[in-house]
Amino acid sequence: MLWSLLLLFALTLLLPLIPYAVAYVNPDAGGVPNPGSELWREVRHANVGTTQVQGVDSGVLISEYGERWRQYRMQQLAPWGAMVLGAMVGIFIVYYLVRGKIRIEDGRSGKRVRRYTTTEMTVHWILASTFVLLALSGLILLYGRWLLIPLLGASGFSVTATVCKLLHNYVGLLFAAIVPIAFFLYLKDSLFNLKVDGRWFMRAGGYFGGEEPSSEKVNAGQKMWYWVAMLGGFVLITSGLLLDFTNLFQQGREWLMGAHVVHTIASIGVIAFFIVHLYLATVGVEGALESMVNGHVDANWARQHHDLWYQELQAGQDSTVPKEGLKAGGTHAGGVASPLVKD
Amino acid sequence: MARMKFLCDAERCIECNACVTACKNENEVPWGVNRRRVVTINDGSPAERSMSVACMHCSDAPCAAVCPVDCFYFTDDGVVLHDKDICIGCGYCFYACPFGAPQFPKNEAFGSRGKMDKCTFCAGGPLPDNSPEEFAEYGSNRLAEGKLPLCAEMCATRALLAGDGDTVSEIFRERVTWRGASGFAWGWGVAYNKPGIRRGYAVEDKATGGD
């Protein structure tokens, strides 16, 4: 009984090895492999054949890249993008509830100082409006199928999506024109000053407690936003032009899918930073928005948030800058009496 | 219920492009749009094969999955169709489709492509069957008349098969059984009885010197 069981066990292990043994002794015994199998394996990797049909990518019989792009768009971009943007909005709701609006500590002085020129404001708002239009239309095209079709119906959303597509494709060109202008216009103020900005970053700008570190006309966070927006903008413009002008050099699907992946990752990144900027410039910091609305800020706001810039203004020739503000600020956190200035 | 399928037998396709012409004529598709095309791989070498390809009416269709406006739908016969009145011409279906089936009448500046057009398995679109409106937008609706797609009906070598998946695969299985599946049926080596060059294309190419 035991022997028969052992024999059975041994046979179970050994019998499946027979074909390997046969193949080892006589490699040709397995028959000739189907040459077609090799051919179709190659075809799956987008081998280009010949065809009488004239068109972009017509010679490609089967392309696997589309499936990879589908996985990217449906299983990575859509859910992860929503999580990133949702988390950013969530963080600022919580931040607002915990920290509240960052006030002008000494109250308004009633004296205003010039912060931005008319050109700077105009370029800012052209950039801002084109960016918001592009971001919204892009997000609607990405998420509308889930969010808006239940509300508007398929036909209704089709109209919305058509408008969004047209807006995105035409306003994109305006965005492409304004970003280089913005780049050179704000470049001077946005170059990092390692000493001041390094310290600002170490203290996280004082947003999470501690006194607000010194900053120049533009603080380190704003400089970072400038670089994210500008470099992200160039990536968005380059990839966007490839997608917008498909007849540029008759780029095929692989180019378009690659451009789409780059475009969407960059856009989620820039929109995430934009949420930070939007919050801090409007509800987050009292007295910040008016700098871009009428070009002026309150002297106390300038002293509190951009002390080094304010000192520069006081040292300058502009007679409208109150000279006595310097003394008043000495006793307050975030005022000019920071250790860095004493250096 | 039938599950409609195309199958192109690469051992039989002779790249005559009759399917392409038949489709274009039957459906009166716009200039620049070809719902079907014949692709030849390894043109001129002993491993040459041709395949007629159009929309393969996938069960898990990538075009339908990525469509931002959800304009695709599936008929009871498993045919993938789309609503041109909803389509916004974004081109995403063209990216996602492995077969390059979605076609666009235009390729102009500012992403202007026009409404997507593709093989309908000669099953028209969402408009009333065989109405002039349906014909103008989607072409012929032969399925509603009990006929199969014209490309396959026209195929002279019966390389292109269309119909219920069970029937199509039965026909193909029978063919493969008769001619053998391991590639003996094709090529110079078989015709001139040179056994050494039967195995695979690599050997064949060397032996024939690209003849």
XYZ file of C-alpha atoms in Angstrom:
554
model
C 0.000 0.000 0.000
C 2.679 2.454 1.069
C 4.900 1.520 -1.872
C 2.127 2.040 -4.377
C 1.441 5.451 -2.885
C 5.124 6.376 -3.072
C 5.272 5.162 -6.667
C 2.221 7.226 -7.525
C 3.816 10.255 -5.897
C 7.076 9.763 -7.785
C 5.273 9.336 -11.090
C 3.251 12.497 -10.481
C 6.489 14.400 -10.155
C 8.400 12.737 -12.965
C 5.853 12.220 -15.740
C 5.419 15.932 -16.564
C 9.200 16.138 -17.126
C 9.132 13.716 -20.079
C 8.581 16.390 -22.759
C 11.578 18.308 -21.374
C 13.697 15.171 -21.567
C 12.582 14.557 -25.141
C 13.302 18.156 -26.079
C 16.765 17.854 -24.483
C 17.663 14.754 -26.462
C 16.142 15.928 -29.745
C 15.549 19.668 -29.961
C 13.565 19.373 -33.206
C 11.050 16.886 -31.876
C 8.629 19.576 -30.724
C 7.696 20.469 -34.260
C 8.362 23.625 -36.183
C 7.173 26.793 -34.431
C 4.595 28.811 -36.257
C 6.437 31.601 -38.072
C 3.236 33.581 -37.825
C 3.604 33.750 -34.039
C 6.811 35.727 -34.415
C 5.188 38.006 -36.961
C 2.197 38.835 -34.799
C 4.393 39.435 -31.777
C 6.276 42.014 -33.814
C 3.092 43.558 -35.133
C 1.871 44.221 -31.619
C 4.848 46.533 -31.087
C 3.564 48.992 -33.660
C 5.666 47.803 -36.568
C 5.027 50.092 -39.464
C 3.751 48.378 -42.559
C 2.669 49.741 -45.890
C -0.826 50.731 -46.851
C -2.602 52.454 -49.686
C -4.588 54.596 -47.277
C -3.079 58.037 -46.759
C -3.328 59.217 -43.210
C -1.559 59.772 -39.893
C -0.359 56.395 -38.527
C -2.238 54.469 -41.242
C 0.634 52.033 -41.686
C 0.491 50.912 -38.043
C -1.613 47.779 -37.799
C -1.797 47.449 -34.016
C -0.475 49.887 -31.427
C -0.217 48.957 -27.768
C 0.438 52.502 -26.596
C -3.227 53.440 -26.644
C -4.027 50.913 -23.957
C -1.239 52.251 -21.778
C -2.546 55.788 -22.293
C -6.047 54.647 -21.423
C -4.740 53.163 -18.152
C -2.936 56.422 -17.446
C -5.936 58.645 -18.090
C -8.635 56.545 -16.456
C -6.783 54.922 -13.557
C -4.043 57.383 -12.704
C -4.716 60.878 -13.970
C -8.437 61.082 -13.146
C -8.409 59.624 -9.587
C -4.978 60.917 -8.528
C -5.610 64.333 -9.998
C -8.874 64.572 -8.108
C -7.126 63.487 -4.907
C -4.325 66.041 -5.264
C -6.648 68.944 -6.040
C -9.219 67.823 -3.471
C -6.473 67.553 -0.824
C -5.242 71.069 -1.627
C -8.731 72.524 -1.234
C -9.237 70.469 1.949
C -5.933 71.638 3.453
C -6.886 75.274 2.983
C -10.361 74.832 4.406
C -8.790 73.276 7.502
C -6.074 75.959 7.578
C -8.699 78.689 7.409
C -10.719 77.112 10.214
C -7.632 76.707 12.431
C -5.574 79.773 11.648
C -8.175 82.070 10.139
C -7.368 85.124 8.135
C -3.899 86.550 8.629
C -4.682 90.110 9.746
C -2.708 93.307 9.443
C -1.487 93.266 13.052
C -1.332 96.980 13.621
C -4.457 97.646 11.668
C -4.490 99.804 8.624
C -2.273 102.870 8.775
C -4.348 104.644 6.154
C -1.173 105.334 4.221
C -0.710 103.405 1.028
C 2.479 102.509 -0.815
C 2.814 101.563 -4.424
C 3.454 97.842 -4.975
C 2.713 97.050 -8.614
C 2.710 99.125 -11.790
C -0.234 99.190 -14.182
C 1.705 96.986 -16.618
C 2.385 94.432 -13.897
C -1.287 94.353 -12.945
C -2.514 94.112 -16.545
C -0.202 91.242 -17.376
C -1.139 89.534 -14.117
C -4.849 89.657 -14.862
C -4.502 88.552 -18.474
C -2.381 85.657 -17.269
C -4.822 84.915 -14.456
C -7.973 84.990 -16.584
C -6.499 82.854 -19.361
C -5.135 80.416 -16.802
C -8.451 80.088 -14.967
C -10.360 79.596 -18.227
C -7.873 76.947 -19.332
C -7.853 75.182 -15.978
C -11.641 75.109 -15.703
C -12.258 73.990 -19.287
C -9.545 71.343 -18.958
C -10.966 70.032 -15.698
C -14.478 69.955 -17.182
C -13.216 67.910 -20.120
C -11.500 65.524 -17.710
C -14.207 65.170 -15.051
C -17.404 66.244 -16.852
C -18.296 62.712 -17.844
C -18.729 61.819 -14.181
C -19.796 65.137 -12.710
C -21.797 66.931 -15.401
C -23.464 64.251 -17.561
C -25.710 63.233 -14.624
C -26.734 66.907 -14.314
C -26.918 68.066 -17.925
C -27.541 64.848 -19.819
C -25.320 63.610 -22.628
C -26.562 66.149 -25.207
C -26.366 69.044 -22.773
C -22.862 68.162 -21.699
C -21.853 67.767 -25.342
C -22.537 71.499 -25.837
C -20.609 72.368 -22.662
C -17.704 70.172 -23.726
C -17.652 71.683 -27.219
C -17.433 75.180 -25.732
C -14.721 74.025 -23.323
C -12.720 72.410 -26.108
C -12.913 75.551 -28.271
C -12.033 77.805 -25.323
C -9.138 75.571 -24.359
C -7.760 75.418 -27.896
C -8.039 79.144 -28.641
C -7.338 80.701 -25.225
C -4.309 78.418 -25.029
C -2.633 80.490 -27.698
C -3.246 83.689 -25.709
C -1.739 81.977 -22.667
C 1.259 80.998 -24.791
C 1.697 84.642 -25.730
C 1.384 86.099 -22.227
C 3.588 83.655 -20.277
C 6.881 84.803 -21.871
C 5.926 88.427 -21.182
C 5.127 87.587 -17.560
C 8.359 85.646 -17.292
C 10.530 88.659 -18.109
C 8.303 91.171 -16.333
C 8.434 89.449 -12.916
C 11.866 87.833 -13.282
C 13.821 90.548 -11.438
C 11.683 90.299 -8.288
C 11.598 86.504 -8.364
C 15.277 85.611 -8.309
C 16.037 83.739 -5.109
C 18.132 85.429 -2.451
C 19.638 82.429 -0.664
C 20.105 84.141 2.685
C 16.672 85.701 3.035
C 14.656 83.093 1.156
C 16.473 80.147 2.716
C 15.508 81.423 6.120
C 11.937 81.995 4.936
C 11.699 78.385 3.789
C 13.245 77.072 7.039
C 10.461 78.768 8.952
C 7.794 77.823 6.379
C 6.996 81.490 6.018
C 5.658 81.656 9.558
C 2.384 80.161 8.353
C 2.534 77.399 10.939
C 3.482 79.454 13.964
C 6.545 81.464 14.858
C 7.194 84.952 13.686
C 7.000 85.758 10.007
C 10.488 85.707 8.516
C 11.837 88.681 6.632
C 11.221 88.920 2.957
C 11.972 91.110 -0.003
C 9.351 92.595 -2.305
C 8.344 89.060 -3.161
C 8.691 86.393 -0.491
C 10.231 82.975 -1.084
C 6.847 81.258 -1.410
C 5.754 83.732 -4.048
C 9.054 83.248 -5.850
C 8.460 79.532 -5.816
C 4.982 80.086 -7.286
C 6.534 82.253 -9.989
C 8.935 79.485 -10.983
C 6.274 76.765 -10.828
C 3.890 78.841 -12.924
C 6.495 79.925 -15.456
C 8.358 76.629 -15.904
C 5.055 74.729 -15.692
C 3.656 77.254 -18.145
C 6.416 76.567 -20.653
C 5.851 72.820 -20.337
C 2.094 73.335 -20.752
C 2.579 75.594 -23.765
C 5.011 73.255 -25.536
C 2.902 70.142 -24.991
C -0.286 72.118 -25.612
C 0.893 73.400 -28.988
C 1.672 69.818 -30.039
C -1.891 68.847 -29.133
C -3.510 71.986 -30.494
C -1.790 71.991 -33.867
C -1.844 68.347 -34.849
C -1.091 69.372 -38.417
C 2.133 71.089 -37.332
C 4.306 68.215 -38.480
C 1.569 65.566 -38.776
C 2.520 64.157 -35.381
C 1.123 60.693 -34.767
C -0.577 59.153 -31.778
C 2.589 58.464 -29.790
C 3.538 62.143 -29.849
C 0.029 63.203 -28.960
C -0.295 60.732 -26.099
C 3.126 61.704 -24.758
C 2.235 65.378 -24.976
C -1.076 64.690 -23.232
C 0.634 62.888 -20.342
C 3.162 65.713 -19.874
C 0.422 68.358 -20.264
C -1.876 66.808 -17.664
C 0.819 66.154 -15.045
C 2.071 69.731 -15.408
C -1.457 71.125 -15.251
C -2.376 69.240 -12.062
C 0.864 70.485 -10.506
C 0.343 74.103 -11.511
C -3.337 74.082 -10.511
C -2.373 72.659 -7.095
C 0.043 75.557 -6.564
C -2.533 77.959 -7.968
C -4.922 76.931 -5.172
C -2.257 78.025 -2.642
C -1.842 81.339 -4.448
C -5.591 81.884 -4.758
C -6.151 81.254 -1.056
C -3.330 83.453 0.223
C -4.070 86.296 -2.187
C -7.775 86.494 -1.372
C -9.174 85.137 1.893
C -5.850 84.072 3.435
C -4.066 87.356 3.974
C -5.839 90.600 4.744
C -4.824 93.454 2.493
C -3.040 91.315 -0.092
C -5.557 91.386 -2.931
C -5.618 95.180 -3.234
C -2.007 95.178 -4.407
C -3.197 93.648 -7.651
C -6.468 95.586 -7.790
C -5.243 99.165 -7.411
C -1.501 98.624 -7.250
C -1.185 99.864 -3.668
C -0.934 98.246 -0.281
C -1.240 99.608 3.196
C 2.073 100.707 4.698
C 1.549 98.471 7.735
C 0.859 95.474 5.473
C 4.091 96.135 3.622
C 6.052 96.441 6.854
C 4.537 93.212 8.226
C 4.893 90.952 5.185
C 7.693 92.455 3.121
C 9.891 94.251 5.614
C 13.071 94.388 3.539
C 11.185 95.803 0.589
C 9.542 98.357 2.866
C 12.930 99.485 4.185
C 14.118 99.873 0.624
C 11.093 102.044 -0.109
C 11.764 104.179 2.949
C 15.372 104.612 1.964
C 14.288 105.557 -1.517
C 13.241 108.863 -2.997
C 9.486 108.285 -3.030
C 8.031 110.978 -0.748
C 4.689 109.172 -0.389
C 6.290 106.416 1.711
C 5.861 107.199 5.407
C 9.297 107.471 7.043
C 8.099 107.106 10.626
C 6.633 103.631 10.071
C 10.005 102.136 10.820
C 9.876 102.956 14.537
C 6.286 101.832 14.954
C 7.133 98.421 13.575
C 9.968 97.726 15.991
C 7.882 96.192 18.729
C 5.899 93.848 16.564
C 6.557 90.329 15.452
C 7.303 90.266 11.785
C 8.428 93.868 11.915
C 11.743 95.151 10.741
C 13.484 94.243 13.993
C 14.356 90.782 12.747
C 17.778 89.317 13.550
C 18.587 89.146 9.883
C 18.344 92.860 9.430
C 20.720 93.500 12.337
C 23.431 91.506 10.582
C -28.198 36.937 -29.666
C -25.284 37.090 -32.047
C -21.947 38.658 -31.076
C -20.689 40.323 -34.242
C -17.014 39.944 -35.090
C -14.574 40.659 -37.903
C -11.769 38.247 -38.637
C -9.135 38.697 -41.306
C -7.306 35.578 -42.403
C -3.776 36.796 -43.093
C -2.970 33.600 -45.030
C -5.618 34.565 -47.562
C -5.561 38.363 -47.814
C -3.979 39.433 -51.092
C -4.091 43.187 -50.478
C -6.522 43.896 -53.299
C -8.190 46.689 -51.273
C -11.650 45.693 -52.508
C -12.914 45.842 -48.902
C -11.655 49.435 -48.600
C -13.357 50.442 -51.838
C -16.559 48.577 -51.042
C -16.801 50.257 -47.636
C -16.134 53.706 -49.010
C -18.722 53.300 -51.742
C -21.402 51.642 -49.647
C -21.219 54.185 -46.834
C -20.327 57.232 -48.902
C -17.815 58.292 -46.257
C -16.314 61.774 -46.512
C -13.133 62.552 -48.414
C -10.055 61.731 -46.406
C -11.824 59.191 -44.211
C -11.215 55.485 -44.646
C -13.118 53.290 -42.253
C -11.145 50.275 -43.417
C -7.595 49.898 -44.644
C -5.282 47.081 -45.657
C -1.884 47.052 -43.969
C 0.953 44.954 -45.381
C 3.693 43.876 -42.998
C 7.166 42.960 -44.315
C 6.181 44.089 -47.768
C 8.274 42.302 -50.408
C 9.973 39.800 -48.096
C 9.026 36.121 -47.715
C 7.305 36.929 -44.430
C 4.874 39.312 -46.117
C 1.354 39.299 -44.707
C -1.566 41.613 -45.364
C -4.454 42.358 -43.050
C -7.617 44.286 -43.591
C -8.340 46.296 -40.463
C -11.179 48.493 -39.248
C -13.018 48.903 -35.970
C -12.866 45.498 -34.256
C -15.936 46.207 -32.103
C -14.163 45.399 -28.830
C -16.117 44.171 -25.822
C -14.046 46.406 -23.542
C -13.672 49.184 -26.076
C -10.886 51.678 -25.196
C -12.550 54.389 -27.323
C -15.719 54.179 -25.241
C -13.719 54.154 -22.009
C -11.789 57.344 -22.714
C -14.529 59.352 -24.476
C -14.958 62.556 -22.408
C -18.583 62.971 -23.515
C -19.541 59.278 -23.385
C -20.878 59.190 -26.955
C -20.274 55.464 -27.569
C -22.820 52.716 -27.111
C -23.051 48.991 -27.752
C -25.822 47.341 -29.737
C -27.342 44.006 -28.710
C -25.148 42.410 -31.378
C -21.994 43.704 -29.693
C -21.396 46.366 -32.339
C -19.689 49.525 -31.041
C -21.425 52.639 -32.366
C -21.234 56.323 -31.505
C -23.493 59.360 -31.575
C -22.036 62.028 -33.852
C -24.378 64.661 -32.414
C -22.599 64.223 -29.068
C -19.043 63.717 -30.338
C -16.869 66.827 -29.841
C -13.992 65.665 -32.050
C -11.321 65.630 -29.334
C -9.446 62.688 -30.835
C -9.051 60.697 -27.579
C -10.671 57.615 -29.164
C -8.042 57.812 -31.884
C -5.271 57.784 -29.257
C -6.736 54.873 -27.343
C -7.758 52.587 -30.215
C -5.098 49.947 -30.931
C -6.326 49.521 -34.513
C -6.395 53.162 -35.571
C -10.080 52.804 -36.383
C -11.444 56.253 -35.450
C -11.013 58.651 -38.348
C -11.551 62.395 -38.630
C -12.523 64.390 -41.714
C -10.133 67.218 -40.811
C -6.740 67.715 -39.195
C -6.454 71.469 -38.880
C -5.158 74.143 -36.554
C -6.650 74.593 -33.055
C -7.450 70.875 -32.772
C -10.169 71.113 -35.364
C -10.929 67.566 -36.497
C -14.651 67.441 -37.149
C -16.838 64.590 -35.880
C -15.225 61.205 -35.543
C -16.154 58.594 -38.131
C -15.489 54.885 -37.936
C -16.675 51.490 -39.129
C -20.230 50.810 -37.933
C -20.230 47.137 -38.944
C -22.699 48.451 -41.535
C -25.117 49.017 -38.661
C -25.790 52.764 -39.031
C -26.139 54.908 -35.938
C -28.606 56.049 -33.288
C -31.005 57.634 -35.819
C -33.997 55.652 -37.230
C -32.881 52.620 -39.260
C -32.248 53.322 -42.945
C -33.510 56.891 -42.728
C -31.830 59.436 -45.035
C -30.488 61.231 -41.939
C -28.886 58.050 -40.677
C -27.328 57.377 -44.078
C -25.958 60.903 -44.341
C -24.252 60.742 -40.941
C -23.316 57.108 -40.496
C -23.697 55.407 -43.892
C -25.465 52.199 -44.722
C -27.408 50.091 -42.223
C -27.163 46.645 -43.782
C -27.544 44.858 -40.472
C -31.085 46.209 -40.150
C -31.816 44.646 -43.551
C -30.444 41.290 -42.432
C -27.208 41.650 -44.413
C -23.606 41.483 -43.252
C -20.988 44.238 -43.784
C -20.214 44.730 -47.466
C -16.411 44.580 -47.035
C -16.614 40.946 -45.956
C -19.339 40.075 -48.461
C -17.166 41.462 -51.265
C -13.922 39.738 -50.259
C -12.830 37.639 -53.232
C -10.543 35.295 -51.315
C -12.871 35.105 -48.322
C -10.032 36.397 -46.184
C -12.251 38.882 -44.402
C -15.017 37.239 -42.412
C -17.806 39.084 -40.631
C -20.708 37.759 -38.618
C -21.526 36.045 -35.381
C -18.321 35.240 -33.505
C -19.227 31.547 -33.144
C -19.794 31.085 -36.887
C -16.722 33.066 -37.871
C -14.449 31.146 -35.508
C -15.951 27.832 -36.678
C -15.078 28.668 -40.300
C -11.583 29.759 -39.335
C -11.003 26.690 -37.159
C -11.939 24.447 -40.051
C -9.503 26.275 -42.342
C -6.667 26.023 -39.890
C -7.324 22.323 -39.400
C -7.122 21.645 -43.125
C -4.063 23.681 -43.918
C -2.175 23.025 -40.676
C -1.322 25.619 -38.078
C 2.454 25.435 -37.933
C 3.257 27.492 -40.993
C 4.108 24.668 -43.404
C 1.561 25.888 -45.851
C 3.327 29.026 -46.814
C 6.549 29.972 -48.452
C 9.240 29.250 -50.918
C 10.699 26.332 -48.961
C 7.428 24.439 -49.060
C 6.821 25.104 -52.725
C 10.297 23.880 -53.757
C 10.547 21.138 -51.160
C 13.588 22.475 -49.314
C 13.035 21.080 -45.799
C 15.969 22.985 -44.285
C 14.304 26.330 -44.800
C 10.947 25.472 -43.404
C 11.609 26.667 -39.892
C 10.644 30.225 -39.361
C 11.303 33.367 -41.268
C 14.819 33.976 -40.020
C 16.093 30.747 -41.572
C 13.941 31.242 -44.616
C 15.319 34.723 -45.239
C 18.888 33.507 -45.050
C 18.301 30.505 -47.263
C 16.540 32.437 -49.957
C 18.759 35.469 -49.751
C 15.688 37.642 -49.768
C 14.523 36.013 -52.970
